[in-house]
Amino acid sequence: MSQPILTHTYYSDFFAAKGYDFLKKIADQFTVPKNLVIFSVMHCYEGSLPYINVLAEVADKLVFIPKSATALCNQDITNTIRQLPHCHVIGKDCNCGKEQLKDPATAEHLIRSHLDSDSQFLILDHGGYFAHAIEHICETFPDQCLGITELTANGLYKYLNRQLDRPLVTVSHLSIKAPADYEASECIVHYSDQILREEFGLKLNNDEFLKIGVIGAGNLGQGVIKHLKGKAISQILVADMDPRRLTHFPRNGVQVGSIERMVTECNMIFCCTGNGALPSELLDNLSDSLFIATVTSADDELKLPQLIASGTLTEVGGNRLVREYRTRNGQSLYLLAGGESANTPFKTGMGDPTLYLFEAAHMLAGLQIATRSQPFKPGIQALCEDDEKHIAEKWLRHFYRYH
């Protein structure tokens, strides 16, 4: 077997090789069915290469669907992935992005074009790409569709209330995903600061110019607040739909309030909900320009296509670091990183082994479905606690000599 392509020349391959070996050990525990096809949605980060390599070795064919934000700004990574044996990369010319896959006929065509008559397939989803079409897929391929795994909370939300006659295993709320969420929040704060400096000559910790708010107090929101405080930002306002998540902030010097108050008082907002953080009526009444950083795509975080379609926002221009929109009352809204997670324009994922925790969980859940090694039922369920402990122990042993 040829050596896997794990990095580009400007990176150390230490963590990449270690990550590949770790994921390979997880995969080698399973004997998958012949002619297995895996449809995998994942970012085009260099740090994703070990995971994609292992999936390509496990499956008879890996159909890789890159998330558009990182595919567009990391074209060299996309080209590298195309070189992997057994890996077929879906490009933008195939008209099979997130919006297109909402159409059941498009999703069916994509799947059918990669199957043989005796193939079975798994969907390893990331962000609910297949959620709108999943009922049609299960009905169309009753003997070939084995099941689905979903990596993120906002993706899982899209699968809720779907009638599933296949197992859907979520890894979005596992405790072992928390370290990667905190790492992501550090990157988002760091690169938001970098974008503000580069494009506007502003610094996050200049209280005279920027008043900062955070919408969403889950793992990512809490991580963003932690790293904002690490930059000596003293005035932070946090909001969440669930008041229980806000109860511990006042004792730690963080103000709590409503989203309405935040839009009135803050001009830099981190949106950390994954699903429609800012209602259109609040944007209609902005009294000043607003900077926004999101932890996931603005399509999900802000429902951006709907805001544009309704006339709430009109795109003015920008570049890959900032996109400017105008509200109905003439205020400017600046989306850092073009409305994607603020670390997507940069090289991320290397030198941090926490990403292999959630990748291992995502892959393990899929392999359990494929081999029927766990008694999964139709419908949504989480990876079991024992499997989560198993991954955590192997990861600690592999990277940190845990005994």
Coordinates of C-alpha atoms in Angstrom, one line a residue:
M1 CA 0.0 0.0 0.0
S2 CA 1.3 3.5 -0.9
Q3 CA 2.1 5.9 2.0
P4 CA -0.8 8.2 2.9
I5 CA -0.5 11.9 2.1
L6 CA -0.8 13.6 5.4
T7 CA 0.6 17.1 5.1
H8 CA 2.0 19.6 2.7
T9 CA 5.7 20.5 2.8
Y10 CA 5.3 23.6 5.0
Y11 CA 4.0 21.6 7.9
S12 CA 5.6 19.3 10.4
D13 CA 4.0 15.8 10.0
F14 CA 4.4 14.9 13.7
F15 CA 0.8 15.2 14.8
A16 CA -0.5 14.2 11.3
A17 CA 1.3 10.9 11.5
K18 CA 0.3 10.3 15.1
G19 CA -3.3 11.2 14.3
Y20 CA -3.3 8.8 11.3
D21 CA -2.0 6.0 13.4
F22 CA -4.6 6.7 16.1
L23 CA -7.5 6.7 13.8
K24 CA -6.2 3.6 11.9
K25 CA -6.1 1.7 15.2
I26 CA -9.8 2.5 15.8
A27 CA -10.7 1.5 12.2
D28 CA -8.7 -1.7 12.3
Q29 CA -11.1 -3.1 15.0
F30 CA -13.8 -3.6 12.4
T31 CA -14.3 -5.7 9.3
V32 CA -16.6 -3.7 7.1
P33 CA -18.8 -5.2 4.3
K34 CA -17.4 -5.5 0.8
N35 CA -18.3 -2.8 -1.6
L36 CA -18.9 -0.2 1.2
V37 CA -19.3 3.3 0.0
I38 CA -18.9 6.2 2.5
F39 CA -20.3 9.6 1.8
S40 CA -18.3 12.0 4.0
V41 CA -18.9 15.7 4.6
M42 CA -15.9 17.4 6.2
H43 CA -13.9 20.6 6.1
C44 CA -10.9 20.9 3.8
Y45 CA -8.4 21.5 6.6
E46 CA -4.9 20.1 6.4
G47 CA -5.6 18.6 9.8
S48 CA -8.4 16.6 8.2
L49 CA -6.1 14.6 5.9
P50 CA -5.3 11.8 8.4
Y51 CA -9.1 11.2 8.9
I52 CA -9.9 11.3 5.2
N53 CA -7.0 8.9 4.5
V54 CA -8.3 6.3 7.0
L55 CA -11.8 6.6 5.6
A56 CA -10.5 6.0 2.1
E57 CA -8.7 2.9 3.3
V58 CA -11.7 1.5 5.1
A59 CA -14.2 2.0 2.3
D60 CA -14.3 0.5 -1.2
K61 CA -15.0 4.1 -2.3
L62 CA -15.0 7.3 -0.3
V63 CA -17.1 10.1 -1.7
F64 CA -15.8 13.3 -0.1
I65 CA -18.1 16.3 0.0
P66 CA -16.0 19.3 1.1
K67 CA -17.7 22.0 3.1
S68 CA -17.7 25.0 0.8
A69 CA -16.0 27.5 3.1
T70 CA -12.8 25.7 3.4
A71 CA -12.9 24.1 0.0
L72 CA -12.9 27.5 -1.7
C73 CA -10.0 29.0 0.3
N74 CA -8.0 25.7 0.6
Q75 CA -8.0 24.6 -3.0
D76 CA -4.5 23.0 -2.7
I77 CA -5.9 20.7 0.1
T78 CA -8.8 19.7 -2.1
N79 CA -6.4 18.8 -4.9
T80 CA -4.3 16.8 -2.5
I81 CA -7.4 14.8 -1.4
R82 CA -8.2 14.0 -5.0
Q83 CA -4.9 12.1 -5.2
L84 CA -5.9 9.6 -2.5
P85 CA -6.7 6.1 -3.7
H86 CA -10.4 5.2 -3.6
C87 CA -11.4 8.8 -2.9
H88 CA -13.7 10.8 -5.2
V89 CA -14.0 14.5 -4.4
I90 CA -17.3 16.3 -5.2
G91 CA -16.3 19.6 -6.8
K92 CA -18.4 22.7 -7.2
D93 CA -18.9 21.8 -10.8
C94 CA -21.0 18.8 -9.7
N95 CA -23.7 21.1 -8.3
C96 CA -23.9 19.1 -5.1
G97 CA -23.2 21.6 -2.3
K98 CA -25.2 22.1 0.8
E99 CA -28.0 24.0 -0.8
Q100 CA -28.3 21.6 -3.8
L101 CA -28.4 18.6 -1.5
K102 CA -31.6 19.9 0.1
D103 CA -33.3 18.7 -3.1
P104 CA -34.1 14.9 -2.8
A105 CA -33.6 14.3 -6.5
T106 CA -30.1 15.8 -6.4
A107 CA -29.1 13.8 -3.3
E108 CA -30.4 10.6 -5.0
H109 CA -28.5 11.3 -8.2
L110 CA -25.3 11.9 -6.2
I111 CA -25.6 8.6 -4.3
R112 CA -26.8 6.6 -7.3
S113 CA -23.9 7.7 -9.4
H114 CA -21.4 6.2 -6.9
L115 CA -23.1 2.9 -6.2
D116 CA -23.0 -0.6 -7.8
S117 CA -25.9 -2.9 -7.5
D118 CA -24.3 -4.8 -4.6
S119 CA -22.9 -1.7 -2.8
Q120 CA -24.0 -0.5 0.6
F121 CA -23.4 3.0 1.9
L122 CA -22.9 5.1 5.0
I123 CA -23.4 8.8 5.3
L124 CA -21.0 10.6 7.7
D125 CA -22.7 14.0 7.8
H126 CA -21.3 17.3 9.2
G127 CA -23.9 20.1 9.4
G128 CA -27.0 18.3 8.2
Y129 CA -26.2 18.3 4.5
F130 CA -28.4 15.3 3.8
A131 CA -31.1 16.1 6.4
H132 CA -33.7 17.5 4.0
A133 CA -33.4 14.5 1.6
I134 CA -32.9 11.7 4.2
E135 CA -36.4 10.3 4.1
H136 CA -36.3 10.1 0.3
I137 CA -32.8 8.4 0.5
C138 CA -34.0 5.8 2.9
E139 CA -37.0 5.0 0.9
T140 CA -35.1 4.9 -2.4
F141 CA -32.2 2.7 -1.2
P142 CA -33.9 0.4 1.4
D143 CA -31.3 -2.4 1.1
Q144 CA -28.3 -0.2 0.6
C145 CA -28.5 2.7 3.0
L146 CA -27.0 1.4 6.3
G147 CA -27.4 4.6 8.4
I148 CA -26.1 8.1 9.2
T149 CA -23.8 9.7 11.7
E150 CA -23.9 13.5 12.4
L151 CA -21.0 15.4 13.9
T152 CA -22.5 18.8 14.9
A153 CA -25.4 20.1 17.0
N154 CA -26.7 22.4 14.3
G155 CA -26.6 19.5 11.9
L156 CA -28.5 17.2 14.3
Y157 CA -31.1 20.0 14.7
K158 CA -31.9 19.6 11.0
Y159 CA -32.6 15.9 11.4
L160 CA -35.1 16.3 14.2
N161 CA -38.7 15.4 13.3
R162 CA -37.5 13.4 10.2
Q163 CA -39.1 10.0 9.9
L164 CA -36.0 7.8 10.0
D165 CA -36.2 4.0 9.4
R166 CA -32.3 3.8 9.7
P167 CA -30.1 4.6 12.7
L168 CA -28.7 8.1 13.0
V169 CA -25.9 8.2 15.6
T170 CA -24.9 11.7 16.8
V171 CA -21.6 12.5 18.4
S172 CA -22.4 16.2 18.7
H173 CA -22.9 16.3 22.5
L174 CA -20.2 14.0 23.7
S175 CA -17.9 15.2 26.4
I176 CA -14.9 14.3 24.4
K177 CA -15.9 16.8 21.8
A178 CA -15.6 19.7 24.3
P179 CA -11.7 20.0 24.1
A180 CA -12.0 20.5 20.3
D181 CA -14.8 23.1 20.8
Y182 CA -12.6 25.0 23.2
E183 CA -9.7 24.8 20.8
A184 CA -12.0 26.1 18.0
S185 CA -13.2 29.0 20.2
E186 CA -9.6 30.0 20.8
C187 CA -8.9 30.0 17.1
I188 CA -12.1 32.0 16.4
V189 CA -11.2 34.7 19.0
H190 CA -7.6 34.9 17.8
Y191 CA -8.5 35.1 14.1
S192 CA -11.4 37.6 14.6
D193 CA -8.8 39.8 16.3
Q194 CA -6.4 39.3 13.4
I195 CA -9.1 40.1 10.8
L196 CA -10.2 43.3 12.7
R197 CA -6.6 44.4 12.8
E198 CA -5.9 43.6 9.2
E199 CA -9.1 45.1 7.7
F200 CA -10.2 47.9 10.1
G201 CA -7.2 48.7 12.3
L202 CA -9.2 47.7 15.3
K203 CA -8.3 45.5 18.3
L204 CA -10.8 43.3 20.2
N205 CA -9.6 44.6 23.5
N206 CA -10.1 48.3 22.8
D207 CA -13.2 49.0 24.9
E208 CA -13.6 52.6 23.5
F209 CA -14.3 51.3 20.0
L210 CA -15.7 47.8 20.4
K211 CA -18.4 46.6 22.9
I212 CA -18.5 42.8 22.7
G213 CA -21.4 40.4 23.1
V214 CA -21.7 36.6 22.8
I215 CA -24.9 34.9 21.8
G216 CA -25.0 31.3 22.9
A217 CA -23.5 29.8 26.1
G218 CA -22.7 26.3 25.1
N219 CA -19.2 24.9 24.8
L220 CA -18.2 27.2 22.0
G221 CA -19.8 30.3 23.6
Q222 CA -18.1 29.6 26.9
G223 CA -14.8 29.1 25.2
V224 CA -15.1 32.4 23.3
I225 CA -15.8 34.2 26.6
K226 CA -12.9 32.5 28.3
H227 CA -10.5 33.6 25.5
L228 CA -11.9 37.1 25.3
K229 CA -11.3 37.5 29.1
G230 CA -7.8 36.2 28.4
K231 CA -7.3 39.3 26.2
A232 CA -8.2 41.5 29.2
I233 CA -11.6 42.4 27.8
S234 CA -13.6 43.4 30.9
Q235 CA -17.0 44.3 29.5
I236 CA -18.6 41.2 27.9
L237 CA -22.4 40.7 27.5
V238 CA -23.7 37.1 27.0
A239 CA -27.2 36.0 26.0
D240 CA -28.8 32.6 25.6
M241 CA -32.3 31.2 25.0
D242 CA -31.9 28.9 28.0
P243 CA -31.5 31.0 31.2
R244 CA -29.9 28.0 33.0
R245 CA -26.8 28.5 30.9
L246 CA -26.4 32.0 32.1
T247 CA -26.5 31.5 35.9
H248 CA -22.8 31.1 36.5
F249 CA -21.6 34.1 34.5
P250 CA -22.4 37.0 36.9
R251 CA -20.2 35.6 39.6
N252 CA -17.4 35.5 37.0
G253 CA -17.7 39.2 36.0
V254 CA -19.7 38.6 32.8
Q255 CA -22.9 40.5 32.2
V256 CA -26.0 38.6 31.1
G257 CA -28.9 40.0 29.1
S258 CA -31.2 39.6 26.2
I259 CA -30.3 39.5 22.5
E260 CA -32.3 42.8 22.1
R261 CA -30.1 44.5 24.7
M262 CA -27.0 43.1 23.0
V263 CA -27.9 44.5 19.6
T264 CA -28.5 47.9 21.3
E265 CA -25.3 48.0 23.3
C266 CA -22.7 45.9 21.4
N267 CA -21.1 46.5 18.0
M268 CA -19.0 43.3 17.9
I269 CA -21.0 40.1 18.4
F270 CA -19.8 36.5 18.4
C271 CA -22.7 34.2 17.3
C272 CA -22.3 30.8 18.9
T273 CA -25.7 29.1 18.6
G274 CA -25.5 27.3 15.3
N275 CA -29.0 28.2 14.4
G276 CA -30.5 31.6 13.7
A277 CA -28.8 33.8 16.3
L278 CA -30.2 37.2 15.2
P279 CA -33.8 37.7 14.2
S280 CA -34.4 39.9 11.2
E281 CA -36.5 42.4 13.2
L282 CA -33.5 43.3 15.3
L283 CA -31.3 43.8 12.3
D284 CA -34.0 46.2 10.9
N285 CA -33.5 48.4 13.9
L286 CA -29.7 48.6 14.1
S287 CA -28.6 52.1 15.2
D288 CA -24.9 51.6 14.3
S289 CA -22.5 49.4 12.3
L290 CA -22.2 45.8 13.5
F291 CA -19.2 43.4 13.3
I292 CA -20.2 39.7 13.5
A293 CA -18.1 36.5 13.9
T294 CA -19.8 33.2 13.7
V295 CA -18.7 29.7 14.9
T296 CA -20.3 28.0 12.0
S297 CA -21.6 29.0 8.6
A298 CA -23.7 32.2 8.5
D299 CA -26.2 30.2 6.4
D300 CA -27.0 28.3 9.7
E301 CA -25.9 30.8 12.3
L302 CA -27.8 33.8 10.9
K303 CA -30.1 32.2 8.3
L304 CA -28.2 34.4 5.8
P305 CA -30.0 33.3 2.6
Q306 CA -33.4 34.1 4.1
L307 CA -32.2 37.5 5.4
I308 CA -31.0 38.3 1.8
A309 CA -34.1 37.0 0.2
S310 CA -36.4 39.0 2.5
G311 CA -34.4 42.2 1.9
T312 CA -33.3 42.5 5.5
L313 CA -29.7 42.5 4.2
T314 CA -28.2 43.5 0.9
E315 CA -24.6 42.5 0.0
V316 CA -22.4 45.5 -0.6
G317 CA -19.0 43.8 -1.3
G318 CA -15.8 42.7 0.5
N319 CA -13.2 40.0 0.3
R320 CA -12.4 36.6 1.8
L321 CA -11.8 38.1 5.2
V322 CA -14.8 40.4 5.4
R323 CA -18.2 40.6 3.6
E324 CA -20.2 43.8 4.0
Y325 CA -24.0 43.9 4.0
R326 CA -26.4 46.9 4.4
T327 CA -29.5 46.8 6.5
R328 CA -32.8 48.3 5.4
N329 CA -32.2 51.4 7.5
G330 CA -28.7 51.9 6.0
Q331 CA -26.4 50.4 8.7
S332 CA -23.4 48.3 7.7
L333 CA -23.1 44.7 8.9
Y334 CA -19.6 43.2 8.5
L335 CA -19.3 39.4 8.5
L336 CA -15.8 38.4 9.5
A337 CA -14.4 35.5 7.4
G338 CA -17.1 36.2 4.9
G339 CA -19.7 34.7 7.2
E340 CA -17.9 31.4 7.9
S341 CA -16.3 30.3 11.2
A342 CA -13.6 32.9 11.8
N343 CA -10.8 30.4 11.6
T344 CA -11.7 29.0 8.1
P345 CA -9.5 31.4 6.0
F346 CA -6.4 30.2 8.0
K347 CA -4.4 27.1 8.4
T348 CA -6.0 25.2 11.3
G349 CA -6.1 21.8 12.9
M350 CA -2.3 21.1 13.0
G351 CA -0.5 20.7 16.2
D352 CA -3.7 20.0 18.2
P353 CA -4.7 16.3 18.6
T354 CA -8.1 17.1 20.1
L355 CA -9.7 17.1 16.7
Y356 CA -8.9 13.4 16.4
L357 CA -11.2 12.7 19.4
F358 CA -14.4 13.8 17.6
E359 CA -13.2 12.4 14.3
A360 CA -12.6 9.0 16.0
A361 CA -16.1 9.1 17.5
H362 CA -17.7 10.0 14.1
M363 CA -15.9 7.2 12.4
L364 CA -16.5 4.7 15.1
A365 CA -20.2 5.3 15.1
G366 CA -20.3 4.8 11.3
L367 CA -18.2 1.6 11.5
Q368 CA -20.5 0.2 14.2
I369 CA -23.5 0.9 11.9
A370 CA -21.8 -0.7 9.0
T371 CA -20.7 -3.9 10.9
R372 CA -23.9 -4.0 13.1
S373 CA -21.6 -4.4 16.1
Q374 CA -24.0 -2.3 18.2
P375 CA -27.8 -2.9 18.4
F376 CA -28.7 0.5 17.0
K377 CA -32.4 1.2 16.4
P378 CA -34.0 3.3 13.7
G379 CA -34.0 7.0 14.6
I380 CA -31.7 9.3 16.5
Q381 CA -29.4 8.1 19.2
A382 CA -26.0 9.0 20.7
L383 CA -22.8 7.0 20.8
C384 CA -22.8 5.1 24.1
E385 CA -20.8 6.2 27.1
D386 CA -18.6 3.1 27.1
D387 CA -17.5 3.8 23.5
E388 CA -16.8 7.4 24.4
K389 CA -14.6 6.2 27.3
H390 CA -12.9 3.7 25.0
I391 CA -11.9 6.5 22.6
A392 CA -10.7 8.8 25.4
E393 CA -8.5 6.1 26.9
K394 CA -7.0 5.1 23.5
W395 CA -6.4 8.8 22.7
L396 CA -4.7 9.5 26.1
R397 CA -2.5 6.4 25.7
H398 CA -1.6 7.3 22.1
F399 CA -0.7 10.9 22.5
Y400 CA 0.1 11.3 26.2
R401 CA 1.4 8.0 27.5
Y402 CA -1.6 7.5 29.8
H403 CA -1.6 4.3 31.9

